[in-house]
Coordinates of N, CA and C in Angstrom, one line a residue:
X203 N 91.5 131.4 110.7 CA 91.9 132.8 110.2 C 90.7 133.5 109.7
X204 N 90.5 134.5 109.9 CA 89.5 135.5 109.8 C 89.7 135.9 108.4
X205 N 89.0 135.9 107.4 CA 89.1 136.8 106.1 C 88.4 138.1 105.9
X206 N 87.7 138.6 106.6 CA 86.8 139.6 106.3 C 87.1 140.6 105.8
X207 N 88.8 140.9 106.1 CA 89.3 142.3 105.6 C 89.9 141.9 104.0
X208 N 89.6 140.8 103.9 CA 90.1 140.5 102.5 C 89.2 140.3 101.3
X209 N 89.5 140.8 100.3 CA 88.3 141.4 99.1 C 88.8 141.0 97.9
X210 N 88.6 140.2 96.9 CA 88.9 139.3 96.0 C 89.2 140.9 94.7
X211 N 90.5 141.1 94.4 CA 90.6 142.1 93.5 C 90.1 142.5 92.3
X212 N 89.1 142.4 91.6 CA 89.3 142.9 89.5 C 90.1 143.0 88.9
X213 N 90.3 142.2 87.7 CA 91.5 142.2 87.1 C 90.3 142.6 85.5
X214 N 91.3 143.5 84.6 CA 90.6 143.5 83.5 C 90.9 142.6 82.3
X215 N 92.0 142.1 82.5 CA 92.6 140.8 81.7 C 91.6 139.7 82.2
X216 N 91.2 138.5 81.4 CA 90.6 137.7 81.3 C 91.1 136.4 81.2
X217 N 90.9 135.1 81.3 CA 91.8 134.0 80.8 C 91.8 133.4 79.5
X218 N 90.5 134.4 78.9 CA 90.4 134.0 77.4 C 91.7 135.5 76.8
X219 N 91.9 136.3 77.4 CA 93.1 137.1 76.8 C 94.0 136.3 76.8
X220 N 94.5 136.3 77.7 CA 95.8 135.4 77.9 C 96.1 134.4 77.3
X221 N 95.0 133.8 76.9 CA 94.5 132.1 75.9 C 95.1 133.4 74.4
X222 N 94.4 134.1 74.1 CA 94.7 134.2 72.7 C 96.4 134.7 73.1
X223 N 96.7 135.4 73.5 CA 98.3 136.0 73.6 C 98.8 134.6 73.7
X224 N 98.9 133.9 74.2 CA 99.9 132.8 73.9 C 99.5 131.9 73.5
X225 N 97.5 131.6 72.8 CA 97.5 130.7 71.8 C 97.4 129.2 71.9
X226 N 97.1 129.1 73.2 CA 96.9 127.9 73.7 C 95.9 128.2 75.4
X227 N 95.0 127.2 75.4 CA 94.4 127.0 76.6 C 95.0 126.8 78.3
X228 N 95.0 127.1 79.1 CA 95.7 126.8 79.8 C 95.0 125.9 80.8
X229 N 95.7 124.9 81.6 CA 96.4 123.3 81.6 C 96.9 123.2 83.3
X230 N 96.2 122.5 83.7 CA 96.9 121.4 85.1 C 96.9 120.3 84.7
X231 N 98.0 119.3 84.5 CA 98.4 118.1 83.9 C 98.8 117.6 85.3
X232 N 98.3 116.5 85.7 CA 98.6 116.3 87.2 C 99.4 114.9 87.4
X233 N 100.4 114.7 87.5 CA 101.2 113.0 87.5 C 101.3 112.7 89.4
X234 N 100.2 111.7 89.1 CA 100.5 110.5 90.7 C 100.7 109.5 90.9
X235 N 101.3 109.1 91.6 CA 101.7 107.8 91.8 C 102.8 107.4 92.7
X236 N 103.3 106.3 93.1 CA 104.7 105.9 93.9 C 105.7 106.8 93.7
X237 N 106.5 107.0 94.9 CA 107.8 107.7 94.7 C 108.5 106.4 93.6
X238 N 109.3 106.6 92.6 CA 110.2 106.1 91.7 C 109.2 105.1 90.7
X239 N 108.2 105.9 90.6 CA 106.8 105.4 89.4 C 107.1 105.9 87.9
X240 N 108.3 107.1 88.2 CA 108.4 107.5 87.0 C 107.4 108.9 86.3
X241 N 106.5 109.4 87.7 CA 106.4 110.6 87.5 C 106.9 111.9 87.0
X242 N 108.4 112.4 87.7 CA 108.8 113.2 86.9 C 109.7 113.0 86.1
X243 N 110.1 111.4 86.1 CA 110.8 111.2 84.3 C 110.2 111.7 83.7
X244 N 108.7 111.1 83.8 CA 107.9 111.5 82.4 C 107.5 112.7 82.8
X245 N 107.0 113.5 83.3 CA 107.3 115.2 83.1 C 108.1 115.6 82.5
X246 N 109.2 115.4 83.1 CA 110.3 116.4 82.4 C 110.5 116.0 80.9
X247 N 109.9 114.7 80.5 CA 110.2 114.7 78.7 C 108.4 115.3 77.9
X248 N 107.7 115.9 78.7 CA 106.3 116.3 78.5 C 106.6 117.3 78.3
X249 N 107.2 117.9 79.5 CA 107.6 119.7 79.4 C 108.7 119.9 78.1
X250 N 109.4 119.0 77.9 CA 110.3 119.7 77.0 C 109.7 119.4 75.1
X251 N 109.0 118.5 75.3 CA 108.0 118.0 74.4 C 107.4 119.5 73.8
X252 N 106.8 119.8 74.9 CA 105.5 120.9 74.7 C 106.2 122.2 74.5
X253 N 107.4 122.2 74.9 CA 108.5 123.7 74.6 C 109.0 123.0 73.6
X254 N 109.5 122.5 73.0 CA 110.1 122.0 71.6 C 108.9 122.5 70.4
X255 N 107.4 122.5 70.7 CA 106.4 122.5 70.2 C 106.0 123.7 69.7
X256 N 106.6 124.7 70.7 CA 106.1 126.1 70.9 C 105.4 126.5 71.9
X257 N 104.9 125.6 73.1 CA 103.4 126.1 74.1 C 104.7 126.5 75.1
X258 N 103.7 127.5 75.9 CA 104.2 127.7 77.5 C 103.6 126.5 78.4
X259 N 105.0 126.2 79.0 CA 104.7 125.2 80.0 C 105.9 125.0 81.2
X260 N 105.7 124.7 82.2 CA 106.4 124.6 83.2 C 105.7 123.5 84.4
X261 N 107.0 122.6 84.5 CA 106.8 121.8 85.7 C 107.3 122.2 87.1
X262 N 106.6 121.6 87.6 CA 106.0 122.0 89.3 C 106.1 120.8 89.7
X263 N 107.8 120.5 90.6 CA 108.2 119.1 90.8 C 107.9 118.4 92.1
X264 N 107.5 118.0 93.2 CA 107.2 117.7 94.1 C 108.4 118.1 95.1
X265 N 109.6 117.3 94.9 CA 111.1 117.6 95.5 C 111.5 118.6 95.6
X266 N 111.4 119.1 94.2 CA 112.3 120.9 93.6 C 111.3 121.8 94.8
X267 N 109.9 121.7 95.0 CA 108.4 122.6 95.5 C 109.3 122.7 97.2
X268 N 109.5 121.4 97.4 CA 109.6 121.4 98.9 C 111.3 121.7 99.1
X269 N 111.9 122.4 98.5 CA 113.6 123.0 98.5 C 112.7 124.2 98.3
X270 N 111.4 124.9 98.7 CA 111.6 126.4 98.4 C 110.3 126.7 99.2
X271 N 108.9 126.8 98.4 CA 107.6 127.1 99.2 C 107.4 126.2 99.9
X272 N 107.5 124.9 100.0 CA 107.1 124.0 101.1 C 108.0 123.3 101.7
X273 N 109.0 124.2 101.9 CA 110.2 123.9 102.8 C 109.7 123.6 104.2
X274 N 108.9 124.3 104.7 CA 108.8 124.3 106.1 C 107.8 122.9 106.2
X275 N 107.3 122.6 105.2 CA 106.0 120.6 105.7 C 107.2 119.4 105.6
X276 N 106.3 119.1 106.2 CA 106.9 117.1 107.1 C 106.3 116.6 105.7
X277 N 105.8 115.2 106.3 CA 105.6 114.0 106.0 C 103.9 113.5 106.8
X278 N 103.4 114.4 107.7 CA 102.1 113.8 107.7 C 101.1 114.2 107.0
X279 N 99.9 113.4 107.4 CA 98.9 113.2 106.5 C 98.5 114.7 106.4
X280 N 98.5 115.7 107.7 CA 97.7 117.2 107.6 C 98.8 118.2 106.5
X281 N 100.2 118.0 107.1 CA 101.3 118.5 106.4 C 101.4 118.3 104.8
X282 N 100.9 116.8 104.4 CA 101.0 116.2 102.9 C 99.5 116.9 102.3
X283 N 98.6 117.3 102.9 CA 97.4 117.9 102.3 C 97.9 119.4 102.4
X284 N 98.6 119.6 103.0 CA 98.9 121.4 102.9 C 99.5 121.3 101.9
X285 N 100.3 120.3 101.5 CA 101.3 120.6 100.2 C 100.5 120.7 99.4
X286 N 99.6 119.5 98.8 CA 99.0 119.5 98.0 C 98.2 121.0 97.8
X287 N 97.5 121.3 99.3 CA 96.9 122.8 98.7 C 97.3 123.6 98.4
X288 N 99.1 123.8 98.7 CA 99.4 125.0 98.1 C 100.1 125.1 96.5
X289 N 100.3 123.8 96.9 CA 100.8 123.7 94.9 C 99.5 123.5 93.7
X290 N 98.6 123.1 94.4 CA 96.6 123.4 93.5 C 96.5 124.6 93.4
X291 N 96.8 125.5 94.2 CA 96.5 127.0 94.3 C 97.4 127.3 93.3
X292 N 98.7 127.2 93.1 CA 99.5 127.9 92.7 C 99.4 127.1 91.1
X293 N 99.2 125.9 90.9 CA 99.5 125.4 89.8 C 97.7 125.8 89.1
X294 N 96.7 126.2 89.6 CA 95.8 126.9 89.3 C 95.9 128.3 88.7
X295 N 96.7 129.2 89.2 CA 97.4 130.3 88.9 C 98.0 130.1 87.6
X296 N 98.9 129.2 87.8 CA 99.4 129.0 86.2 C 98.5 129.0 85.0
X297 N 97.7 127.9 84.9 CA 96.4 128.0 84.4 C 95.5 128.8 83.8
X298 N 95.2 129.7 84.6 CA 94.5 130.8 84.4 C 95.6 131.9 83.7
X299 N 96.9 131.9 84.0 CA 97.4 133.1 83.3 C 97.6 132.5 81.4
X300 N 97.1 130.9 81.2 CA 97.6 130.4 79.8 C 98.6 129.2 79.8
X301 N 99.2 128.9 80.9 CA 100.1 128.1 80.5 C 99.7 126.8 81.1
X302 N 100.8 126.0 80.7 CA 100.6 124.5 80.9 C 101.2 124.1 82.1
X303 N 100.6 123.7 83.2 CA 101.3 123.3 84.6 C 101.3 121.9 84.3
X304 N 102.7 121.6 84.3 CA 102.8 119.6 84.7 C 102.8 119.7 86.5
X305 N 102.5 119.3 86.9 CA 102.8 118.7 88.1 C 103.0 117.4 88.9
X306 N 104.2 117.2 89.6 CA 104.5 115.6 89.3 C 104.7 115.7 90.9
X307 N 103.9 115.4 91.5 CA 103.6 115.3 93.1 C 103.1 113.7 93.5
X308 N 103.4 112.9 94.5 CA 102.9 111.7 94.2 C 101.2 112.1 95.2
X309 N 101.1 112.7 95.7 CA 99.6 113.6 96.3 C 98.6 112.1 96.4
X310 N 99.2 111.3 97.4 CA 98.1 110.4 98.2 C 97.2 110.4 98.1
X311 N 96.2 111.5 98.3 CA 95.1 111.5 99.2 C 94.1 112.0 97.9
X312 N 93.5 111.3 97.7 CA 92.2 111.3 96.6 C 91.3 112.7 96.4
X313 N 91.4 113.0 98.0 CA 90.4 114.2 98.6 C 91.1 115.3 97.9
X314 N 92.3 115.3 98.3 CA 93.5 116.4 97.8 C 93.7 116.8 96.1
X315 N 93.7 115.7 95.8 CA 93.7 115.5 93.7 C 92.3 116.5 93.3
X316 N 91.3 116.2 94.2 CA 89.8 116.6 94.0 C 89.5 118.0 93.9
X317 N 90.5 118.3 94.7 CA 90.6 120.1 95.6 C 91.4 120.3 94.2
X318 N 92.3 119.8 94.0 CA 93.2 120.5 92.9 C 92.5 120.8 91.7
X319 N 92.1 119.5 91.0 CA 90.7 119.3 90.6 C 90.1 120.9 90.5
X320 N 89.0 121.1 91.0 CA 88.1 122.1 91.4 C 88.6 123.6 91.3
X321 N 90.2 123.3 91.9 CA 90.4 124.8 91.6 C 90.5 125.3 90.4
X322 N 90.5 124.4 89.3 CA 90.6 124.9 87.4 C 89.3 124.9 86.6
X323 N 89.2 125.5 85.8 CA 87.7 125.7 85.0 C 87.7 124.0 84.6
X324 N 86.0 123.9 84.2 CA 85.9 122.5 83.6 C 86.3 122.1 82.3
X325 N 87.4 121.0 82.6 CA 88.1 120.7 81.2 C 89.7 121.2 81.0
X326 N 89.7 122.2 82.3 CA 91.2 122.3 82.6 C 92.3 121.6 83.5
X327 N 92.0 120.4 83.7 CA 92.8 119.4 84.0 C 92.8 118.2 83.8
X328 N 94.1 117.4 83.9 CA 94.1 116.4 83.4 C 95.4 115.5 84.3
X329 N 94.1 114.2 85.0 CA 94.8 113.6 86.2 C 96.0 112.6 84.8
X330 N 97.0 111.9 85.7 CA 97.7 111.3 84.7 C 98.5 110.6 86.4
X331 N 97.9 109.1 86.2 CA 98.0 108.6 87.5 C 98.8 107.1 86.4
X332 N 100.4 107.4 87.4 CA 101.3 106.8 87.0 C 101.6 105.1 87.9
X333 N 100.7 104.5 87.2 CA 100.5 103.4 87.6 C 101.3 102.3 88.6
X334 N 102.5 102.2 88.1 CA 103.3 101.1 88.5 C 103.7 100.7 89.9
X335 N 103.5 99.3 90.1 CA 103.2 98.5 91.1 C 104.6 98.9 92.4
X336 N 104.1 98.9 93.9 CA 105.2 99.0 94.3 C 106.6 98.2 94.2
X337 N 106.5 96.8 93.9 CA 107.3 96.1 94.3 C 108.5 96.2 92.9
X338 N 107.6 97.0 91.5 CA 108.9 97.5 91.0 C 109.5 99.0 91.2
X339 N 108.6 99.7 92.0 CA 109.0 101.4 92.3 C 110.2 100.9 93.4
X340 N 110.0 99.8 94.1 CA 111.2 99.5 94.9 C 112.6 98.8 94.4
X341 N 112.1 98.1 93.5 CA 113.4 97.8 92.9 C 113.8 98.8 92.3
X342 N 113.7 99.8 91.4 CA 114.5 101.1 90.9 C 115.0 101.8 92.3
X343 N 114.2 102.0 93.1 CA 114.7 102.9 94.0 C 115.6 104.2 93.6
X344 N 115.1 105.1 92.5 CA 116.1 105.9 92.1 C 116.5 106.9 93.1
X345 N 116.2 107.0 94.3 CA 116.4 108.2 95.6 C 117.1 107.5 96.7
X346 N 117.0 106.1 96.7 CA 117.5 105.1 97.4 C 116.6 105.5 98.5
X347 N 115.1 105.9 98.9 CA 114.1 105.9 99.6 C 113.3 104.6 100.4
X348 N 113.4 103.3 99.8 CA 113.5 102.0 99.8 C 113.7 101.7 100.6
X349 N 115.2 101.9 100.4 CA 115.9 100.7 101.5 C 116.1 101.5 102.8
X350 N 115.2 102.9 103.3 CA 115.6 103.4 104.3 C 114.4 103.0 104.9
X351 N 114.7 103.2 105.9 CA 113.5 103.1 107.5 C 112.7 104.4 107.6
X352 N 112.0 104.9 106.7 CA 111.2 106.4 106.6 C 109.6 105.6 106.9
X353 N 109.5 106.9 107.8 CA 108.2 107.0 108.7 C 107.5 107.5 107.6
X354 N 106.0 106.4 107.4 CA 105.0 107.4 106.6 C 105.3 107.5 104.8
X355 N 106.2 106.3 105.3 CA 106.7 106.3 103.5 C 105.3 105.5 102.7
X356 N 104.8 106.7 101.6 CA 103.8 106.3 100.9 C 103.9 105.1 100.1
X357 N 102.8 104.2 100.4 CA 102.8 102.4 99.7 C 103.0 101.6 100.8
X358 N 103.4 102.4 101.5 CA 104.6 101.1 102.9 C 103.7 101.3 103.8
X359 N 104.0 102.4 104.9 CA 103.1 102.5 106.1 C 102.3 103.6 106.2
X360 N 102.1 104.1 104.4 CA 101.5 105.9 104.6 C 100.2 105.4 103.4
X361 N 99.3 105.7 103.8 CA 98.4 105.2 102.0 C 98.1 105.8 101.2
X362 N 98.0 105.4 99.9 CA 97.7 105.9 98.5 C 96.8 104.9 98.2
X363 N 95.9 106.6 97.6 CA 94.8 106.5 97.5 C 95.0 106.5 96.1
X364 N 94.7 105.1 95.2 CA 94.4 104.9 93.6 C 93.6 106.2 93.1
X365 N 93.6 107.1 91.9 CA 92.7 107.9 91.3 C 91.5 106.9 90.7
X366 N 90.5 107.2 90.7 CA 89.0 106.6 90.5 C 88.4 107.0 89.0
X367 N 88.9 108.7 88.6 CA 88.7 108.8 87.1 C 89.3 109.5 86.7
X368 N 90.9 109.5 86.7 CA 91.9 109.2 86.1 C 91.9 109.1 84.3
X369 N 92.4 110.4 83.8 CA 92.1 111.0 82.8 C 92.7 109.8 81.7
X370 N 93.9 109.4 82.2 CA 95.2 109.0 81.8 C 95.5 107.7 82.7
X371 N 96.0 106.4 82.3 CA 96.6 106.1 83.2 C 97.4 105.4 82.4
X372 N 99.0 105.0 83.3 CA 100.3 104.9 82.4 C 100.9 103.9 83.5
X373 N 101.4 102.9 82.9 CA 102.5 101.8 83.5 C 103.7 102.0 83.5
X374 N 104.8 102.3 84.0 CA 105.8 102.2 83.6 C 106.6 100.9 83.7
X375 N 106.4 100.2 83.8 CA 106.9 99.0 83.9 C 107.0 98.3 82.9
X376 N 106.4 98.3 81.5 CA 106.8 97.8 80.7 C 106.5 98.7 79.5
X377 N 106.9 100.1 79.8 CA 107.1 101.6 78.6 C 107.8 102.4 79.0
X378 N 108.7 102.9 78.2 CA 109.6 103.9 78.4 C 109.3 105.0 78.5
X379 N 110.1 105.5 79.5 CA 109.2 106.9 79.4 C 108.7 108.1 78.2
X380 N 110.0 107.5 77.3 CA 109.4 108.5 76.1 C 108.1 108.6 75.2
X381 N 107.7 106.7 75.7 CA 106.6 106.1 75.3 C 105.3 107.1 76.2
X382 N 105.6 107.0 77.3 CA 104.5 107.4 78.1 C 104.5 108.7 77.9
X383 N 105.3 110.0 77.7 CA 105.3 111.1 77.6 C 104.5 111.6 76.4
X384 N 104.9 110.9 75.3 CA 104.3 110.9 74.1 C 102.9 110.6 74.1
X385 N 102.1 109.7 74.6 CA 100.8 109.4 75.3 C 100.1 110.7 75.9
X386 N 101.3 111.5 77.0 CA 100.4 112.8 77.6 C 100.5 113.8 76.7
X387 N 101.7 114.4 75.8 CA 101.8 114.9 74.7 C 100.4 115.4 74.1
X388 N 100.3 114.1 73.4 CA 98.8 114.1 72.8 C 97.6 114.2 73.4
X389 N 97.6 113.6 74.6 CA 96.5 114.2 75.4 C 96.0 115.6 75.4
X390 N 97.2 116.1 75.9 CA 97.5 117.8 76.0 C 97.2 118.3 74.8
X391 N 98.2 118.0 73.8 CA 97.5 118.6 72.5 C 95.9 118.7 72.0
X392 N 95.1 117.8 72.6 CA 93.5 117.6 72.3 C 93.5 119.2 73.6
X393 N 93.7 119.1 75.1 CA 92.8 119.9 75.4 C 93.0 121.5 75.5
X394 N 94.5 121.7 74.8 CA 94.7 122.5 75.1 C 94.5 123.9 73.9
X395 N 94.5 123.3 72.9 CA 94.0 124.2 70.9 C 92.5 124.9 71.8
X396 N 92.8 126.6 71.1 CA 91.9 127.6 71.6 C 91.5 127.3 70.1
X397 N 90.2 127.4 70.0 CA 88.8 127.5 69.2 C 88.2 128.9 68.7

């Protein structure tokens, strides 16, 4: 695609405005791991955590993403990297306007986390790679995803790529998720207090 006719706009707002109007730094909190690792359990008690608290925050669910903007991607590896870029873009957006992006995408591909990565100032993200082993993400099976015959199913015949420096890393196999949420909680709470 040609860009030339496209010219990056001025805005007079800033991200340090926006940081003081709502008083908090703004945040890509990034959860990876196995489908039924317990990703967006533990999101969804992070986000409600952080709104009980008083911060702006909003989760960016992998599932909920592809029922709307990435309705139209599959399952391959080119299709699974477009997702990932368009929800880095977008959960980058969040970011910069102040708020706290959870994002709970299981995003395979190392290269992809990296890009997401990059698109936020330094110190505005925070990987949170949800550890747990397949052979108990299979036993939960909470989508009943398991026991189907899916092509490219990530762990099985599709690969994941371990995070390498992994801000955060969380087991769920032997912590509840309230336990684990409480872990990113506090994380968050360190990076996100404007100075």
């Amino acid at each position: 695609m040609n860009n030339n006719n496209i010219v990056w706009h001025p805005n007079k707002v800033t991200e340090a405005d926006r940081q003081k109007v709502l008083g908090q730094k703004g945040l890509v909190v990034w959860f990876t791991g196995l489908s039924g690792s317990g990703k967006s359990t533990i999101a969804v008690e992070v986000e409600k955590m952080l709104i009980d608290a008083g911060h702006a925050a909003y989760l960016l669910d992998g599932d909920n993403i592809r029922h709307g903007i990435n309705s139209d991607l599959g399952f391959s590896d080119e299709e699974r990297n477009e997702n990932i870029r368009r929800i880095g873009e977008i959960a980058a957006l969040f970011a910069d306007a102040g708020m706290i992006a959870l994002v709970s995408f299981i995003s395979p591909f190392r290269k992809m986390r990296e890009f997401a990565r990059g698109r936020v100032r330094e110190g505005g993200f925070i990987e949170v790679y949800v550890s747990t082993d397949f052979e108990t993400c299979a036993q939960r099976d909470p989508k009943g995803l398991y026991k189907k015959n899916i092509k490219n199913f990530t762990g099985k015949d599709s690969l994941y790529e371990e995070p390498l420096r992994a801000e955060l890393v969380l087991d769920t196999k032997d912590s509840t998720p309230i336990a684990c949420a409480k872990q990113v909680y506090d994380m968050v709470a360190q990076f996100i207090c404007c100075s």
